[in-house]
């Protein structure tokens, strides 16, 4: 089997149902039943085999192995508490679970609550995140690859629409392989103008389902010499284009050779006021920059989406921390989306890091999740499968957490601004208390 054949095998892997040892699998009418579909293995010990496919997600692995009371306590420690409880599963129409089962994608749904207020009604919004793998080998014609992805994602968008999702975010550069590792310019053909084919496709979905859709693409800026940007387009629930945001921070690490294609964005930190709430988009590498997260919060964001494409060896230990920390520090909800699968390219490439030439970026580990300002979060989607994560959130929680912790009130923005204003100047002198004599160095006490 060739490399692209192996990639196709990984993408089309089918999972049976995994059940806790000693317990029968209970069928469920809700969508949560299809979200529990994993690999059913037969072994002497009665446990799952030690293979990558069984590590569908940390949460599911723990649920499989731990007794129920222990698992409940572990969930509290790992996922936090929302309203005094672990984030609850949210029932979806049975037809949504059927769509996920038929089309073979992971689906999970949860709800975040807020305290009941006397003067404000709940501000309930249903958020959706989609993670997906590419559909065809990267050796296929580019238009075929693009159309196949659009067809696949369109099916999952339909499920989100039936699930009543109000705001949906897709992954970074969703209509193409994440080919920026190769440094080959032929992949620039995937770039589109703002009102290009994928936007028109999503505008129809937005109108059909009364849904706001965030579409991260490779943008072709024809007004400025056909410059390319990494851009997220925000499509309103009426199919109108609300605006765009261009990626603020471009990685230069490992195989992330993105500055070969586009540079840092020039759109600042825009917040888009939709009929469902104030949203922003912190594209991929921006999640490593706390001030980037903070700027969206200062501009009033209630939900910040982080569409990403990142691989296991480089960032997986960081993944469950950064978006959750941003939600806590800035008192807003965060939807973290990562693509899934292993993408193999026609020709080997290197990245100046001493590693042998290779044809793949590594494994995009999916694991999309939603974090709340009260430090709670959902379990993540699969590490191997396409998926849809749905969460109903009460935006009142943002203000309630601000009132409780008073992060904004206790911040010292004037001190930070003074330091940053000095730091950006060429004659910056760090504020360091230095030892004055050799004697002090020898006798620190």
PDB file of C-alpha atoms in Angstrom, residues 153-294:
ATOM      1  CA  UNK A 153     -18.028  18.988   5.695  1.00  0.00           C
ATOM      2  CA  UNK A 154     -21.388  19.922   4.193  1.00  0.00           C
ATOM      3  CA  UNK A 155     -22.825  16.694   5.585  1.00  0.00           C
ATOM      4  CA  UNK A 156     -21.570  17.545   9.078  1.00  0.00           C
ATOM      5  CA  UNK A 157     -22.874  21.116   8.740  1.00  0.00           C
ATOM      6  CA  UNK A 158     -26.298  19.669   7.953  1.00  0.00           C
ATOM      7  CA  UNK A 159     -26.113  17.694  11.195  1.00  0.00           C
ATOM      8  CA  UNK A 160     -25.174  20.878  13.048  1.00  0.00           C
ATOM      9  CA  UNK A 161     -28.160  22.621  11.494  1.00  0.00           C
ATOM     10  CA  UNK A 162     -30.539  19.871  12.573  1.00  0.00           C
ATOM     11  CA  UNK A 163     -28.948  20.032  16.040  1.00  0.00           C
ATOM     12  CA  UNK A 164     -29.952  23.705  16.260  1.00  0.00           C
ATOM     13  CA  UNK A 165     -26.427  25.149  16.255  1.00  0.00           C
ATOM     14  CA  UNK A 166     -26.442  28.971  16.190  1.00  0.00           C
ATOM     15  CA  UNK A 167     -22.725  29.650  15.667  1.00  0.00           C
ATOM     16  CA  UNK A 168     -20.505  27.150  13.864  1.00  0.00           C
ATOM     17  CA  UNK A 169     -16.739  27.295  13.374  1.00  0.00           C
ATOM     18  CA  UNK A 170     -14.719  25.191  10.933  1.00  0.00           C
ATOM     19  CA  UNK A 171     -11.035  24.321  11.237  1.00  0.00           C
ATOM     20  CA  UNK A 172      -8.112  26.323   9.883  1.00  0.00           C
ATOM     21  CA  UNK A 173      -7.766  26.173   6.079  1.00  0.00           C
ATOM     22  CA  UNK A 174     -10.671  23.733   5.984  1.00  0.00           C
ATOM     23  CA  UNK A 175     -11.018  23.388   2.204  1.00  0.00           C
ATOM     24  CA  UNK A 176      -7.504  22.014   1.612  1.00  0.00           C
ATOM     25  CA  UNK A 177      -4.705  19.834   2.962  1.00  0.00           C
ATOM     26  CA  UNK A 178      -2.458  21.722   5.383  1.00  0.00           C
ATOM     27  CA  UNK A 179       0.280  21.749   2.764  1.00  0.00           C
ATOM     28  CA  UNK A 180       2.327  24.680   4.079  1.00  0.00           C
ATOM     29  CA  UNK A 181       4.978  22.269   5.343  1.00  0.00           C
ATOM     30  CA  UNK A 182       6.049  21.543   1.761  1.00  0.00           C
ATOM     31  CA  UNK A 183       6.944  25.118   0.745  1.00  0.00           C
ATOM     32  CA  UNK A 184       5.640  24.235  -2.731  1.00  0.00           C
ATOM     33  CA  UNK A 185       3.727  27.112  -4.297  1.00  0.00           C
ATOM     34  CA  UNK A 186       1.312  24.983  -6.307  1.00  0.00           C
ATOM     35  CA  UNK A 187      -0.859  24.735  -3.170  1.00  0.00           C
ATOM     36  CA  UNK A 188      -1.575  28.459  -3.515  1.00  0.00           C
ATOM     37  CA  UNK A 189      -4.223  27.437  -6.044  1.00  0.00           C
ATOM     38  CA  UNK A 190      -6.489  26.656  -3.095  1.00  0.00           C
ATOM     39  CA  UNK A 191      -6.568  30.378  -2.211  1.00  0.00           C
ATOM     40  CA  UNK A 192      -9.921  32.103  -2.775  1.00  0.00           C
ATOM     41  CA  UNK A 193     -11.229  35.639  -2.793  1.00  0.00           C
ATOM     42  CA  UNK A 194     -13.489  36.486   0.133  1.00  0.00           C
ATOM     43  CA  UNK A 195     -16.674  35.816  -1.829  1.00  0.00           C
ATOM     44  CA  UNK A 196     -15.295  32.705  -3.509  1.00  0.00           C
ATOM     45  CA  UNK A 197     -16.727  29.233  -4.009  1.00  0.00           C
ATOM     46  CA  UNK A 198     -16.477  28.042  -0.400  1.00  0.00           C
ATOM     47  CA  UNK A 199     -18.016  31.259   0.933  1.00  0.00           C
ATOM     48  CA  UNK A 200     -20.972  30.975  -1.433  1.00  0.00           C
ATOM     49  CA  UNK A 201     -21.380  27.337  -0.377  1.00  0.00           C
ATOM     50  CA  UNK A 202     -21.469  28.293   3.301  1.00  0.00           C
ATOM     51  CA  UNK A 203     -23.722  31.299   2.725  1.00  0.00           C
ATOM     52  CA  UNK A 204     -26.428  28.930   1.543  1.00  0.00           C
ATOM     53  CA  UNK A 205     -25.946  26.757   4.634  1.00  0.00           C
ATOM     54  CA  UNK A 206     -26.070  29.820   6.886  1.00  0.00           C
ATOM     55  CA  UNK A 207     -29.360  30.974   5.380  1.00  0.00           C
ATOM     56  CA  UNK A 208     -30.853  27.492   5.464  1.00  0.00           C
ATOM     57  CA  UNK A 209     -30.132  26.955   9.152  1.00  0.00           C
ATOM     58  CA  UNK A 210     -30.210  30.569  10.414  1.00  0.00           C
ATOM     59  CA  UNK A 211     -26.630  29.962  11.500  1.00  0.00           C
ATOM     60  CA  UNK A 212     -23.509  32.120  11.831  1.00  0.00           C
ATOM     61  CA  UNK A 213     -20.583  30.261  10.219  1.00  0.00           C
ATOM     62  CA  UNK A 214     -16.869  30.992  10.592  1.00  0.00           C
ATOM     63  CA  UNK A 215     -14.905  29.873   7.545  1.00  0.00           C
ATOM     64  CA  UNK A 216     -11.086  29.883   7.841  1.00  0.00           C
ATOM     65  CA  UNK A 217      -9.558  29.798   4.353  1.00  0.00           C
ATOM     66  CA  UNK A 218      -6.495  30.758   2.374  1.00  0.00           C
ATOM     67  CA  UNK A 219      -7.507  34.215   1.124  1.00  0.00           C
ATOM     68  CA  UNK A 220      -6.456  35.728  -2.203  1.00  0.00           C
ATOM     69  CA  UNK A 221      -6.395  39.538  -1.769  1.00  0.00           C
ATOM     70  CA  UNK A 222      -6.843  40.711  -5.354  1.00  0.00           C
ATOM     71  CA  UNK A 223      -7.016  44.362  -4.340  1.00  0.00           C
ATOM     72  CA  UNK A 224      -3.426  44.198  -3.080  1.00  0.00           C
ATOM     73  CA  UNK A 225      -1.471  42.371  -5.747  1.00  0.00           C
ATOM     74  CA  UNK A 226      -3.133  39.001  -5.119  1.00  0.00           C
ATOM     75  CA  UNK A 227      -1.404  38.727  -1.745  1.00  0.00           C
ATOM     76  CA  UNK A 228      -2.291  35.610   0.234  1.00  0.00           C
ATOM     77  CA  UNK A 229      -3.519  35.686   3.834  1.00  0.00           C
ATOM     78  CA  UNK A 230      -4.628  33.088   6.366  1.00  0.00           C
ATOM     79  CA  UNK A 231      -8.120  34.430   6.953  1.00  0.00           C
ATOM     80  CA  UNK A 232     -11.315  33.614   8.818  1.00  0.00           C
ATOM     81  CA  UNK A 233     -14.504  34.867   7.143  1.00  0.00           C
ATOM     82  CA  UNK A 234     -17.516  35.441   9.395  1.00  0.00           C
ATOM     83  CA  UNK A 235     -20.805  34.732   7.620  1.00  0.00           C
ATOM     84  CA  UNK A 236     -23.981  36.023   9.256  1.00  0.00           C
ATOM     85  CA  UNK A 237     -27.130  33.997   9.836  1.00  0.00           C
ATOM     86  CA  UNK A 238     -28.736  35.672   6.805  1.00  0.00           C
ATOM     87  CA  UNK A 239     -25.854  34.627   4.560  1.00  0.00           C
ATOM     88  CA  UNK A 240     -24.268  38.066   4.676  1.00  0.00           C
ATOM     89  CA  UNK A 241     -20.524  38.521   5.166  1.00  0.00           C
ATOM     90  CA  UNK A 242     -20.023  40.253   8.525  1.00  0.00           C
ATOM     91  CA  UNK A 243     -16.285  40.638   8.064  1.00  0.00           C
ATOM     92  CA  UNK A 244     -12.960  38.854   8.251  1.00  0.00           C
ATOM     93  CA  UNK A 245      -9.953  38.433  10.483  1.00  0.00           C
ATOM     94  CA  UNK A 246      -6.448  37.602   9.327  1.00  0.00           C
ATOM     95  CA  UNK A 247      -4.097  35.458  11.372  1.00  0.00           C
ATOM     96  CA  UNK A 248      -2.016  37.628  13.695  1.00  0.00           C
ATOM     97  CA  UNK A 249       0.828  35.243  14.537  1.00  0.00           C
ATOM     98  CA  UNK A 250       2.632  33.056  11.991  1.00  0.00           C
ATOM     99  CA  UNK A 251       4.643  30.062  13.267  1.00  0.00           C
ATOM    100  CA  UNK A 252       8.237  29.396  12.362  1.00  0.00           C
ATOM    101  CA  UNK A 253       8.726  26.106  14.169  1.00  0.00           C
ATOM    102  CA  UNK A 254       9.191  22.536  12.932  1.00  0.00           C
ATOM    103  CA  UNK A 255       7.382  21.881   9.660  1.00  0.00           C
ATOM    104  CA  UNK A 256       5.161  24.948  10.022  1.00  0.00           C
ATOM    105  CA  UNK A 257       6.722  26.807   7.081  1.00  0.00           C
ATOM    106  CA  UNK A 258       3.715  29.103   6.706  1.00  0.00           C
ATOM    107  CA  UNK A 259       5.612  32.346   6.134  1.00  0.00           C
ATOM    108  CA  UNK A 260       6.529  30.923   2.712  1.00  0.00           C
ATOM    109  CA  UNK A 261       2.885  31.582   1.797  1.00  0.00           C
ATOM    110  CA  UNK A 262       1.573  34.444   3.957  1.00  0.00           C
ATOM    111  CA  UNK A 263       2.684  36.866   6.640  1.00  0.00           C
ATOM    112  CA  UNK A 264       1.159  38.312   9.806  1.00  0.00           C
ATOM    113  CA  UNK A 265      -2.330  39.720   9.442  1.00  0.00           C
ATOM    114  CA  UNK A 266      -3.353  43.376   9.474  1.00  0.00           C
ATOM    115  CA  UNK A 267      -6.899  43.297  10.863  1.00  0.00           C
ATOM    116  CA  UNK A 268      -6.162  43.828  14.558  1.00  0.00           C
ATOM    117  CA  UNK A 269      -8.482  42.063  17.018  1.00  0.00           C
ATOM    118  CA  UNK A 270     -12.006  42.495  15.634  1.00  0.00           C
ATOM    119  CA  UNK A 271     -15.092  41.335  17.496  1.00  0.00           C
ATOM    120  CA  UNK A 272     -18.182  40.559  15.437  1.00  0.00           C
ATOM    121  CA  UNK A 273     -21.542  41.415  16.968  1.00  0.00           C
ATOM    122  CA  UNK A 274     -23.917  38.726  15.748  1.00  0.00           C
ATOM    123  CA  UNK A 275     -27.564  38.167  16.631  1.00  0.00           C
ATOM    124  CA  UNK A 276     -26.380  35.422  18.987  1.00  0.00           C
ATOM    125  CA  UNK A 277     -23.521  37.196  20.743  1.00  0.00           C
ATOM    126  CA  UNK A 278     -20.149  38.881  20.317  1.00  0.00           C
ATOM    127  CA  UNK A 279     -17.600  36.547  18.751  1.00  0.00           C
ATOM    128  CA  UNK A 280     -13.952  36.656  17.697  1.00  0.00           C
ATOM    129  CA  UNK A 281     -11.475  34.349  15.971  1.00  0.00           C
ATOM    130  CA  UNK A 282      -7.962  33.682  17.262  1.00  0.00           C
ATOM    131  CA  UNK A 283      -6.439  31.658  14.431  1.00  0.00           C
ATOM    132  CA  UNK A 284      -4.167  28.735  15.364  1.00  0.00           C
ATOM    133  CA  UNK A 285      -0.721  29.959  16.481  1.00  0.00           C
ATOM    134  CA  UNK A 286      -2.265  32.996  18.150  1.00  0.00           C
ATOM    135  CA  UNK A 287      -3.280  30.708  21.005  1.00  0.00           C
ATOM    136  CA  UNK A 288       0.349  30.695  22.190  1.00  0.00           C
ATOM    137  CA  UNK A 289       0.212  34.471  22.754  1.00  0.00           C
ATOM    138  CA  UNK A 290      -1.678  35.546  25.913  1.00  0.00           C
ATOM    139  CA  UNK A 291      -1.895  39.183  24.824  1.00  0.00           C
ATOM    140  CA  UNK A 292      -3.576  38.098  21.604  1.00  0.00           C
ATOM    141  CA  UNK A 293      -6.297  36.343  23.609  1.00  0.00           C
ATOM    142  CA  UNK A 294      -6.567  39.334  25.923  1.00  0.00           C
TER     143      UNK A 294
END
